[in-house]
Amino acid sequence: MSRFYLTTAIDYVNSRPHLGTAYEKIAADVIARYKRLAGADVHFVMGNDEHSQNVFRKAREVGEDPLAYCDRMAAEFLEVWKRLDISFDDFIRTTEPRHKAGVQALVRRMTAAGDIFEGHYEGWYCVSCEAFKQEKDLVEGLCPIHRTKPDWIREKNYFFRLSKYQDALRAHFSAHPEFLVPDIRRNEILRLIESGLDDISVSRAGQAWGIPMPEDPQSVIYVWVDALINYLSAVGYGTDEVLRERWWPADLHVIGKDITRFHAVIWPAMLMSAGLPLPKQIFGHGWVHFKGEKMSKSLGTAIEPLDAVQRFGPDPLRLYLIKEIAFGGDGDFTWDRFEDRYNVDLANNLGNLVNRIAAMAHKYRGGRLAPTTEAPGRLADVAGRAVDEYRRDMDAFALERAAAAAFRIVDAANEYIASTEPWALARDGSKADHLGQVLFDVAEAVRVAAILLLPIMPGSAGEILRRVGETRKVAALRLPDATWRHDGERVMAKADALWPRVEAQAAPTSNDTDTRDGRRQSVDETSKTPPASAAVPPASTPAASPSAPAAERITIDDFMKVDLRVVKVLAAEKVPNSRKLIKLSIDAGTEQRTLVAGIAESYEPEALVGRTVVMVFNLKPAKLMGIESDGMVLAASPDGGKPTLVGFEQDVPPGTRVR
Ligand code: ME8
């Protein structure tokens, strides 16, 4: 079995992750999951970069001990990665003893090679970049990335003879054109190497926060040297030679384009100095922009990943970032576009397909589909080609093209339904076999597409596979399982819509959690068209059509699943930092509950106290701006208008059911 050791950059913890840093982890996770699907033994490592001065300053600013602060932030980062379904195998923190051992071991090897020498550094230093800057790097005296004035420092430092490795680096780049991708990064770094490399400072004086130089505890190791070594210390360098032997060299470092120089020049030179093999490949991805700027906490353009997860769940976000941004280039995140793509790719396209095939399988075949004596139709060819293209694109890290390949099967299956018209075949008894084959083919196409989507949308693709009767465990599936099959009976599961359109939901259904997430979230206070207000249908909800097609209507049994109750508001207060949310304590007759409702634009909290309203009593609780909302208040949301609470003409006691 081939092995694949994959890493991401380790994050500074002076602030929470944002959608830009999360993008990197999602992209790397897609690669890790794809490699597992392709049968590799994968080791996927992420971590936190904790010895930065920024982290130290931030801890002081919030009055915490730096290590306690890092512990707290590690928990916050891990929570975000968990919610995004990132499947890392190990998570390294640079304050861990195993890392310290690895860093000191490597620096000792560099020293033994005669590559570390004492000197003085005088010049600019940008703490946000944690980088020494030359005058020519600055724009109007400011760091061009952080737009802040760097510090002028003069201190005793240890230096690394980077210049000694200039020729060896050049030779490595020409012998291994794949070492740094995409080409734009490679060309940039080649130019840098050609322009001549200076020796670099690898320690800082007068600081307590960091790993001491092995021979001089008064100096700490420069945070970038410390951080880069995580890729080795995470696989046992300095502590566990067997592990190190097993995984090093890394197969791929996934990093952002702003830190290519550290990874493609300094890091390989450090490894050459220590006599260790170089990583096989470095991928420098582009930036996620928001409002035309690099998404960044310091620039105030950061989006909280959990806000985006709360909108529709993790998978629509993962799909958006992977499919809409060419991996290697820059891309934009906007709430409007995110919502549009959700509707187009998921609600209208994939979700619709999954619902339709399940509904038709039940209507025409009692939920059981089997191949007939007919040969598979044209979908088999489309799927076969898409699988080949997907594999080629994934292997080249063209993640967006691989996602598009999977969606080509989805498009083709929707078109196939439209052109074969199963409902017409069902009316003609002589076409029974053909109908059976058409339905089987569509279900098979969905199965193949879902396997290809497993790395991108793991939870949803697994659910789709279950719905189309795939009985094997998702973790056991491999790429060859995406080969078209013309055998076996498929028992199709009947279930709720996976991804209902966001703006076309007039009434909630009881167990439709995705809809609910979409409808209730309102944490984006910056969006041009604000997403649906919490606990009420979206502001853009069109008036419910009196002539909705029969397929969209629900039965009385469906409706009765929704437990609507009269409740009385006991207390109300605005949710801090939210324009729309109000926290309500309500009396439901038998118990009291806390709800969060997106009605602050229409009501003052005081005016709500004592009021009788209607709530969905059996809705699963959901967190909104950190507050658990245990139910949902009903309100009418006229197109473009503000929500109006549903109420009564007469007094009705709390707890009364509404039908
Ligand atoms: O650079 N879009 O940490 P970091 C895409 N600790 N990627 C982005 C981004 C954006 N808007 N903003 C940041 C560091 N990133 C160091 C790494 S590795 C030995 C040490 C990427 O928290 C950024 O390019 O500033 C980097 O790859 C990662 O997020 C962490 O950034």
XYZ file of C-alpha atoms and ligand atoms in Angstrom:
690
model
C 0.000 0.000 0.000
C 1.419 3.401 -0.922
C 1.805 5.859 1.921
C 0.986 9.528 1.820
C 2.116 11.988 4.454
C 0.263 15.259 4.096
C 0.477 18.452 6.135
C -1.095 21.895 6.278
C 0.434 25.088 7.610
C 0.138 25.310 11.376
C -1.949 28.280 12.453
C -1.064 31.216 14.654
C -3.420 31.228 17.579
C -3.594 34.942 18.299
C -7.100 34.808 16.827
C -9.671 32.181 15.922
C -9.568 30.473 12.523
C -11.318 32.332 9.705
C -12.694 31.113 6.419
C -9.327 31.687 4.685
C -7.372 29.500 7.100
C -10.265 27.025 7.105
C -10.151 26.854 3.302
C -6.626 25.449 3.477
C -7.671 22.780 5.956
C -10.719 21.822 3.889
C -8.660 21.571 0.693
C -6.038 19.431 2.437
C -8.796 17.301 3.931
C -10.244 16.712 0.459
C -6.810 15.556 -0.692
C -6.384 13.318 2.371
C -9.801 11.769 1.917
C -9.219 11.311 -1.812
C -5.899 9.573 -1.163
C -7.612 7.231 1.305
C -10.333 6.576 -1.284
C -7.567 5.823 -3.773
C -6.204 3.227 -1.350
C -3.205 5.028 0.171
C -2.131 4.741 3.790
C -2.566 8.401 4.710
C -1.078 10.385 7.557
C -2.645 13.841 7.672
C -1.156 16.310 10.160
C -2.288 19.775 11.178
C -1.457 21.879 14.179
C -1.007 25.202 15.928
C 1.944 27.586 15.791
C 2.125 28.876 19.343
C 5.527 30.506 19.854
C 4.723 33.657 17.922
C 5.218 37.020 19.631
C 1.684 37.855 18.546
C 0.379 34.930 20.526
C 2.413 35.970 23.559
C 1.152 39.564 23.280
C -2.433 38.463 22.802
C -2.276 36.255 25.897
C -0.948 39.194 27.904
C -3.602 41.472 26.449
C -6.379 39.173 27.644
C -4.615 38.638 30.976
C -3.879 34.948 30.545
C -0.782 32.863 31.004
C 0.521 32.230 27.432
C 0.354 28.457 27.717
C -3.128 28.512 29.264
C -4.177 30.854 26.459
C -2.756 28.443 23.850
C -4.591 25.539 25.504
C -7.849 27.443 25.282
C -7.258 28.397 21.651
C -6.315 24.818 20.760
C -9.728 23.712 22.027
C -11.380 26.420 19.916
C -9.447 25.449 16.778
C -10.196 21.776 17.285
C -13.882 22.518 17.676
C -13.906 24.373 14.341
C -12.012 21.591 12.562
C -14.410 19.053 13.992
C -17.434 21.001 12.795
C -15.875 21.237 9.333
C -15.348 17.462 9.330
C -11.564 17.687 8.898
C -10.136 14.168 9.165
C -6.618 14.849 10.434
C -4.700 11.952 11.972
C -2.527 14.041 14.265
C -2.549 17.586 15.564
C 0.723 19.057 16.745
C 1.202 22.084 18.951
C 4.590 23.737 19.029
C 4.541 23.962 22.839
C 4.484 20.164 23.107
C 7.633 18.426 24.462
C 7.870 16.185 21.361
C 8.105 19.299 19.217
C 10.722 20.962 21.403
C 12.828 17.788 21.210
C 12.531 17.744 17.415
C 13.410 21.418 17.029
C 16.471 21.224 19.225
C 17.633 18.035 17.525
C 17.418 19.628 14.089
C 19.114 22.857 15.141
C 21.929 20.775 16.669
C 22.391 18.988 13.343
C 22.519 22.315 11.505
C 25.058 23.581 14.033
C 27.142 20.420 13.666
C 27.140 20.997 9.905
C 28.795 24.367 10.551
C 25.771 26.268 9.277
C 24.857 28.278 12.383
C 26.972 31.256 13.364
C 26.695 34.218 15.710
C 26.128 37.766 14.507
C 24.045 40.905 14.943
C 20.844 41.720 13.169
C 19.759 45.280 12.630
C 16.705 45.995 10.573
C 12.938 45.820 10.239
C 10.821 43.079 11.728
C 7.076 42.638 11.122
C 5.631 40.830 14.122
C 2.432 39.943 12.261
C 4.453 38.172 9.545
C 7.052 37.115 12.108
C 9.522 38.042 9.392
C 12.625 40.167 8.977
C 11.938 42.735 6.261
C 14.199 44.648 3.965
C 13.529 48.264 3.026
C 12.584 47.137 -0.489
C 9.899 44.809 0.928
C 7.997 47.727 2.482
C 5.357 49.878 0.813
C 5.404 53.448 2.072
C 7.241 52.202 5.120
C 4.556 49.606 5.931
C 4.396 45.825 5.707
C 2.405 45.308 2.494
C 0.517 42.336 3.955
C -0.486 43.750 7.318
C -0.283 47.483 6.529
C 1.457 48.104 9.809
C 4.832 49.707 10.519
C 7.424 47.041 11.271
C 9.655 47.292 14.372
C 13.282 48.357 14.001
C 15.337 45.824 15.924
C 19.010 45.449 16.735
C 20.016 42.317 18.576
C 22.457 39.470 18.844
C 21.207 36.650 16.663
C 22.326 33.307 15.410
C 22.381 33.075 11.643
C 21.878 30.216 9.219
C 24.121 29.979 6.149
C 21.240 29.956 3.696
C 23.530 31.356 0.978
C 25.521 28.108 1.058
C 22.480 26.221 -0.291
C 21.658 28.479 -3.186
C 23.146 26.175 -5.840
C 21.778 23.020 -4.266
C 18.302 24.565 -4.160
C 18.525 25.617 -7.787
C 19.627 22.100 -8.729
C 16.775 20.573 -6.743
C 14.214 22.778 -8.449
C 15.485 21.833 -11.883
C 15.717 18.104 -11.116
C 12.225 18.117 -9.542
C 9.935 20.469 -11.440
C 7.043 19.082 -9.377
C 8.678 20.177 -6.092
C 6.721 23.418 -5.935
C 3.326 23.835 -7.598
C 1.488 25.559 -9.169
C 3.974 26.930 -11.705
C 3.331 30.538 -10.749
C 4.802 29.878 -7.289
C 7.705 27.913 -8.717
C 8.615 30.736 -11.090
C 8.422 33.273 -8.293
C 10.728 31.220 -6.063
C 13.143 30.445 -8.879
C 13.487 34.185 -9.491
C 14.143 34.700 -5.805
C 16.855 32.036 -5.726
C 18.421 33.478 -8.883
C 18.542 36.920 -7.305
C 20.814 35.533 -4.572
C 20.094 34.277 -1.064
C 21.363 36.002 2.063
C 22.066 34.223 5.324
C 19.127 34.535 7.688
C 18.674 35.141 11.365
C 17.356 32.057 13.168
C 17.080 33.254 16.747
C 15.633 36.139 18.733
C 17.252 37.696 21.777
C 15.631 38.883 24.984
C 12.476 36.807 24.649
C 11.223 34.178 27.018
C 8.465 32.749 24.798
C 9.892 30.126 22.478
C 12.264 27.180 22.315
C 15.789 27.994 23.582
C 18.779 27.616 21.257
C 20.409 24.339 22.375
C 23.750 25.961 23.216
C 22.483 29.378 24.336
C 19.325 29.421 26.445
C 19.360 33.246 26.425
C 18.202 33.134 22.815
C 15.037 31.536 21.518
C 14.763 29.895 18.133
C 13.160 32.103 15.494
C 9.472 31.182 15.323
C 9.557 30.221 11.641
C 12.449 27.796 12.159
C 10.543 26.422 15.151
C 7.286 26.152 13.193
C 8.684 24.525 10.042
C 10.182 21.715 12.073
C 6.658 20.661 13.127
C 6.460 18.629 9.937
C 9.286 16.471 11.280
C 8.573 16.522 14.999
C 4.976 15.416 14.339
C 6.329 12.183 12.894
C 8.755 11.489 15.681
C 11.917 13.336 14.680
C 13.963 13.596 17.877
C 11.648 11.250 19.783
C 10.630 8.225 17.704
C 12.929 7.118 14.899
C 10.633 4.278 13.798
C 7.767 6.670 13.226
C 10.065 9.136 11.492
C 11.381 6.414 9.188
C 7.842 5.416 8.371
C 6.556 8.837 7.321
C 9.385 11.161 6.379
C 9.791 12.648 3.791
C 6.375 14.234 3.561
C 4.550 13.709 0.303
C 2.831 17.089 0.332
C 2.883 20.332 2.279
C -0.275 22.362 1.593
C 0.373 26.022 2.392
C -0.807 29.513 1.449
C 1.017 31.491 -1.201
C 2.187 34.123 1.304
C 4.401 31.618 3.052
C 5.932 29.922 0.003
C 9.396 31.389 0.560
C 9.646 29.887 4.025
C 8.595 26.470 2.740
C 10.324 26.320 -0.621
C 13.623 28.038 0.247
C 14.353 28.103 3.967
C 12.822 24.741 4.871
C 14.555 22.665 2.173
C 17.850 24.413 2.965
C 17.436 23.549 6.668
C 16.806 19.916 5.722
C 19.820 19.857 3.401
C 21.944 21.236 6.211
C 20.671 18.522 8.573
C 21.216 15.843 5.918
C 17.555 14.890 5.712
C 15.465 14.167 2.615
C 13.279 16.993 1.294
C 9.479 16.863 1.132
C 8.336 15.589 -2.235
C 5.982 18.416 -3.034
C 4.721 21.783 -1.825
C 1.405 23.188 -2.994
C 0.985 26.948 -2.545
C -2.739 27.692 -2.667
C -4.278 31.114 -3.236
C -6.240 33.357 -0.929
C -9.891 33.522 -0.096
C -10.962 37.126 -0.517
C -13.841 38.913 1.112
C -14.986 42.241 -0.299
C -11.960 42.376 -2.585
C -9.386 41.921 0.203
C -7.475 38.910 1.476
C -9.578 37.460 4.245
C -7.684 38.251 7.416
C -8.372 39.061 11.039
C -5.947 41.938 11.081
C -7.549 43.526 8.011
C -11.033 43.075 9.490
C -12.185 40.950 6.553
C -12.509 37.644 8.353
C -15.565 35.411 8.301
C -16.092 33.008 11.149
C -16.198 29.489 9.638
C -18.882 28.382 12.070
C -21.229 31.108 10.814
C -20.914 29.603 7.343
C -21.362 26.084 8.736
C -24.445 27.182 10.593
C -25.985 28.420 7.355
C -26.357 25.007 5.707
C -24.063 22.562 7.531
C -20.409 21.800 6.723
C -20.785 20.149 3.319
C -22.313 23.015 1.315
C -19.452 25.192 2.572
C -16.833 22.590 1.686
C -18.361 22.188 -1.764
C -18.500 25.929 -2.341
C -14.854 26.489 -1.442
C -13.620 23.506 -3.444
C -15.803 23.859 -6.533
C -15.854 27.648 -6.831
C -12.170 28.385 -6.233
C -9.598 26.985 -8.653
C -7.102 25.391 -6.268
C -3.922 27.420 -6.581
C -5.694 30.662 -7.502
C -7.517 33.244 -5.416
C -11.286 33.171 -4.950
C -14.085 35.156 -3.397
C -16.473 34.331 -0.670
C -19.747 36.237 -0.600
C -22.859 35.230 1.264
C -24.990 35.859 -1.819
C -22.913 33.623 -4.012
C -22.704 30.964 -1.336
C -26.490 30.926 -1.155
C -26.831 30.906 -4.954
C -24.486 27.970 -5.339
C -26.288 26.114 -2.565
C -29.540 26.504 -4.467
C -28.063 25.628 -7.848
C -25.721 22.743 -7.008
C -27.452 21.228 -4.041
C -31.125 22.165 -3.787
C -31.928 22.152 -7.511
C -29.387 19.719 -8.827
C -27.959 17.002 -6.596
C -30.609 17.187 -3.863
C -33.408 17.213 -6.391
C -31.929 14.222 -8.190
C -31.634 12.198 -4.989
C -35.216 13.038 -4.004
C -36.609 12.281 -7.448
C -34.981 8.902 -7.849
C -36.104 7.848 -4.367
C -39.651 9.057 -5.007
C -39.879 7.338 -8.410
C -38.322 4.126 -7.102
C -41.024 3.989 -4.435
C -43.834 5.042 -6.707
C -43.061 2.656 -9.550
C -41.042 -0.151 -7.981
C -41.903 -0.299 -4.290
C -38.470 1.132 -3.451
C -36.501 -1.778 -4.971
C -34.462 -1.301 -8.131
C -32.679 -4.016 -10.077
C -31.001 -4.141 -13.482
C -32.979 -5.714 -16.304
C -31.899 -7.665 -19.353
C -31.444 -4.326 -21.137
C -27.914 -2.975 -21.361
C -27.173 0.133 -19.275
C -28.073 3.380 -21.006
C -25.820 6.300 -21.887
C -25.313 7.327 -18.254
C -22.847 4.469 -17.843
C -20.489 6.056 -20.406
C -20.855 9.510 -18.891
C -20.043 8.127 -15.452
C -17.088 6.083 -16.705
C -15.538 9.148 -18.345
C -16.234 11.331 -15.320
C -14.520 8.846 -12.984
C -11.392 8.857 -15.194
C -11.351 12.644 -15.361
C -11.984 12.938 -11.641
C -9.047 10.675 -10.867
C -6.755 12.583 -13.218
C -7.854 15.949 -11.774
C -7.569 14.868 -8.147
C -4.102 13.436 -8.800
C -3.123 16.837 -10.218
C -4.756 18.623 -7.238
C -7.200 20.313 -9.633
C -9.811 19.946 -6.921
C -12.351 22.237 -8.574
C -12.221 20.220 -11.776
C -12.619 16.964 -9.887
C -15.725 18.387 -8.178
C -17.046 19.464 -11.566
C -16.465 15.947 -12.944
C -18.661 14.469 -10.201
C -21.332 17.035 -10.973
C -21.245 16.133 -14.665
C -22.736 12.782 -13.677
C -25.396 14.567 -11.632
C -26.273 16.874 -14.547
C -26.402 13.957 -16.952
C -28.678 11.971 -14.620
C -31.103 14.882 -14.303
C -31.115 15.290 -18.085
C -31.625 11.557 -18.483
C -34.738 11.668 -16.329
C -36.054 14.594 -18.357
C -35.428 12.883 -21.697
C -36.578 9.353 -20.781
C -39.672 10.584 -18.890
C -40.086 7.664 -16.476
C -43.619 8.856 -15.594
C -44.621 8.358 -19.267
C -42.912 4.937 -19.387
C -44.891 3.972 -16.291
C -48.158 4.562 -18.117
C -47.220 2.082 -20.846
C -47.177 -1.509 -19.585
C -44.986 -2.645 -22.496
C -42.211 -0.310 -21.275
C -41.960 -1.824 -17.806
C -38.504 -3.281 -18.384
C -37.186 -0.088 -19.880
C -38.569 1.891 -16.939
C -36.833 -0.486 -14.537
C -33.549 -0.033 -16.374
C -33.848 3.760 -16.510
C -34.499 3.955 -12.791
C -31.681 1.565 -11.999
C -29.275 3.559 -14.173
C -30.180 6.817 -12.479
C -29.697 5.260 -9.038
C -26.367 3.841 -10.166
C -25.291 7.233 -11.516
C -26.129 8.792 -8.154
C -24.137 6.082 -6.389
C -21.078 6.691 -8.558
C -21.311 10.483 -8.176
C -21.677 10.127 -4.403
C -18.522 8.010 -4.159
C -16.621 10.708 -6.056
C -18.074 13.331 -3.734
C -17.059 11.502 -0.563
C -13.804 13.463 -0.141
C -15.556 16.796 -0.719
C -18.855 16.296 1.120
C -18.197 13.314 3.377
C -21.344 13.417 5.504
C -23.828 14.134 2.732
C -22.240 11.790 0.206
C -22.398 9.030 2.818
C -26.073 9.787 3.395
C -26.766 9.734 -0.363
C -25.033 6.374 -0.662
C -27.246 5.025 2.085
C -30.329 6.363 0.319
C -29.436 4.695 -2.988
C -28.982 1.345 -1.306
C -25.195 1.139 -0.984
C -24.842 -1.389 1.813
C -21.088 -1.285 2.336
C -19.590 0.967 4.987
C -18.499 4.301 3.561
C -15.009 3.975 5.073
C -14.539 0.699 3.204
C -15.331 2.171 -0.211
C -12.471 2.709 -2.660
C -12.229 4.323 -6.073
C -12.755 1.040 -7.982
C -16.165 0.900 -6.274
C -17.092 3.861 -8.470
C -16.967 1.561 -11.483
C -20.408 1.253 -13.088
C -22.318 -1.811 -11.911
C -25.097 -3.660 -13.637
C -25.956 -6.043 -10.870
C -27.588 -6.331 -7.487
C -30.843 -5.055 -6.094
C -30.881 -1.582 -4.555
C -33.229 -0.864 -1.700
C -33.891 2.830 -1.906
C -34.436 4.738 1.326
C -37.229 7.257 1.532
C -36.262 10.367 3.428
C -36.723 14.117 3.633
C -35.276 16.521 1.117
C -31.540 16.798 1.635
C -31.163 20.460 0.757
C -34.395 22.410 0.373
C -34.124 25.682 -1.514
C -33.424 28.451 0.934
C -35.874 31.084 -0.158
C -38.788 28.915 -1.191
C -39.734 27.456 2.162
C -43.006 28.887 3.410
C -43.549 26.420 6.222
C -41.079 24.329 8.171
C -41.245 20.567 8.364
C -40.647 18.892 11.660
C -37.444 16.981 11.055
C -35.900 19.006 8.308
C -32.756 20.060 10.053
C -30.975 21.443 6.998
C -33.843 23.737 6.183
C -33.895 24.779 9.717
C -30.250 25.714 9.769
C -30.719 27.719 6.620
C -33.822 29.409 7.854
C -32.737 30.184 11.333
C -29.259 31.484 10.939
C -28.825 35.203 10.948
C -25.351 35.612 12.251
C -24.141 37.293 9.083
C -24.662 40.899 9.895
C -22.543 42.035 6.949
C -24.282 40.294 4.083
C -25.817 42.463 1.397
C -28.984 40.428 1.399
C -29.173 39.229 4.938
C -29.816 35.544 5.249
C -33.056 34.418 6.776
C -33.728 35.801 10.176
C -33.433 33.315 12.961
C -36.455 31.365 14.015
C -38.634 32.861 11.314
C -38.849 32.028 7.611
C -36.470 33.970 5.370
C -37.334 37.600 4.709
C -37.380 36.749 1.029
C -39.982 34.022 1.411
C -42.458 34.437 -1.388
C -46.143 34.284 -0.565
C -47.155 30.637 -0.448
C -48.687 29.702 -3.764
C -52.302 28.566 -3.474
C -51.765 26.316 -6.469
C -48.598 24.541 -5.403
C -48.102 21.400 -7.499
C -49.357 18.224 -5.866
C -45.829 16.867 -5.408
C -44.960 19.776 -3.114
C -47.995 19.384 -0.872
C -47.784 17.485 2.370
C -50.266 15.144 3.972
C -52.111 15.833 7.181
C -49.846 13.232 8.795
C -46.807 15.220 7.730
C -48.311 18.368 9.166
C -49.235 16.691 12.436
C -45.594 15.849 12.995
C -45.052 19.535 13.707
C -45.914 20.233 17.300
C -47.087 23.852 17.327
C -47.911 25.327 20.729
C -49.069 28.542 22.278
C -46.419 30.022 24.576
C -46.088 33.167 26.644
C -42.966 35.344 26.637
C -41.578 35.687 30.159
C -38.413 37.656 29.382
C -36.705 39.048 26.292
C -33.294 40.563 25.611
C -31.230 41.444 22.566
C -28.422 39.043 21.671
C -25.126 40.956 21.916
C -23.422 41.702 18.547
C -26.477 40.741 16.551
C -28.764 43.100 14.711
C -31.606 40.649 14.404
C -31.598 38.218 17.262
C -33.588 38.349 20.483
C -33.295 35.788 23.238
C -36.660 34.792 24.699
C -37.604 32.897 27.838
C -41.012 31.395 27.322
C -43.636 29.578 29.334
C -45.000 26.609 27.387
C -47.485 25.578 30.058
C -45.614 22.453 31.109
C -42.113 23.909 31.050
C -40.006 26.990 30.423
C -37.592 27.229 27.524
C -35.068 29.552 25.897
C -35.473 30.462 22.232
C -33.588 32.740 19.896
C -35.725 34.581 17.352
C -34.701 36.827 14.446
C -37.240 39.525 15.213
C -35.153 42.346 16.678
C -35.730 44.508 13.614
C -39.483 44.454 14.301
C -39.779 44.315 18.079
C -38.223 45.903 21.132
C -37.498 43.215 23.719
C -39.649 44.947 26.383
C -42.664 44.951 24.067
C -42.495 41.180 23.822
C -42.770 40.382 27.500
C -46.215 39.013 28.343
C -47.088 38.435 24.710
C -48.642 35.169 23.520
C -46.978 33.641 20.469
C -46.753 30.308 18.637
C -43.698 28.095 18.639
C -42.533 24.885 16.996
C -42.193 22.800 20.111
C -40.552 19.657 18.739
C -37.734 21.252 16.764
C -34.235 19.994 17.546
C -32.286 22.612 19.522
C -29.738 24.666 17.559
C -27.042 27.130 18.627
C -27.329 30.696 17.407
C -24.550 33.114 18.320
C -23.538 30.697 21.053
C -27.025 30.484 22.571
C -28.974 27.263 22.430
C -32.389 27.881 20.914
C -34.827 25.201 22.007
C -37.619 25.721 19.468
C -38.724 28.332 16.969
C -41.236 31.164 17.090
C -43.567 31.534 14.110
C -43.747 34.803 12.237
C -44.897 35.959 8.837
C -42.075 37.379 6.730
C -43.461 39.390 3.849
C -41.213 39.730 0.828
C -38.644 42.405 1.639
C -40.482 43.263 4.878
C -39.869 42.678 8.538
C -41.166 39.664 10.451
C -44.542 39.869 12.201
C -45.262 37.428 14.991
C -48.198 35.074 14.725
C -50.684 35.899 17.529
C -54.286 35.455 18.686
C -57.385 37.635 18.924
C -58.287 36.187 22.305
C -56.396 34.920 25.305
C -55.208 31.332 24.820
C -53.432 29.541 27.695
C -49.776 28.558 27.245
C -49.333 24.944 26.195
C -52.396 24.856 23.915
C -51.652 22.994 20.670
C -52.129 24.842 17.390
C -53.479 22.864 14.421
O 1.272 31.664 8.354
N -7.027 32.577 2.240
O -0.076 31.023 10.120
P -1.428 31.793 9.767
C -6.380 31.401 2.164
N 1.892 30.021 11.405
N -5.433 31.007 3.026
C -5.144 31.844 4.023
C -5.782 33.080 4.185
C -6.775 33.441 3.230
N -7.446 34.578 3.298
N -5.269 33.684 5.279
C -4.350 32.831 5.783
C 1.089 31.102 9.418
N -4.263 31.737 5.015
C 2.206 30.313 10.070
C 2.451 29.055 9.273
S 3.686 26.728 8.840
C 5.109 26.028 9.329
C 3.553 28.189 9.785
C -3.361 30.586 5.186
O -2.332 31.442 10.887
C -1.907 31.007 5.241
O -1.414 31.220 3.957
O -1.157 33.208 9.469
C -1.289 29.807 5.925
O -1.008 28.799 4.987
C -2.393 29.350 6.883
O -3.597 29.978 6.431
C -2.139 29.720 8.324
O -1.915 31.104 8.420
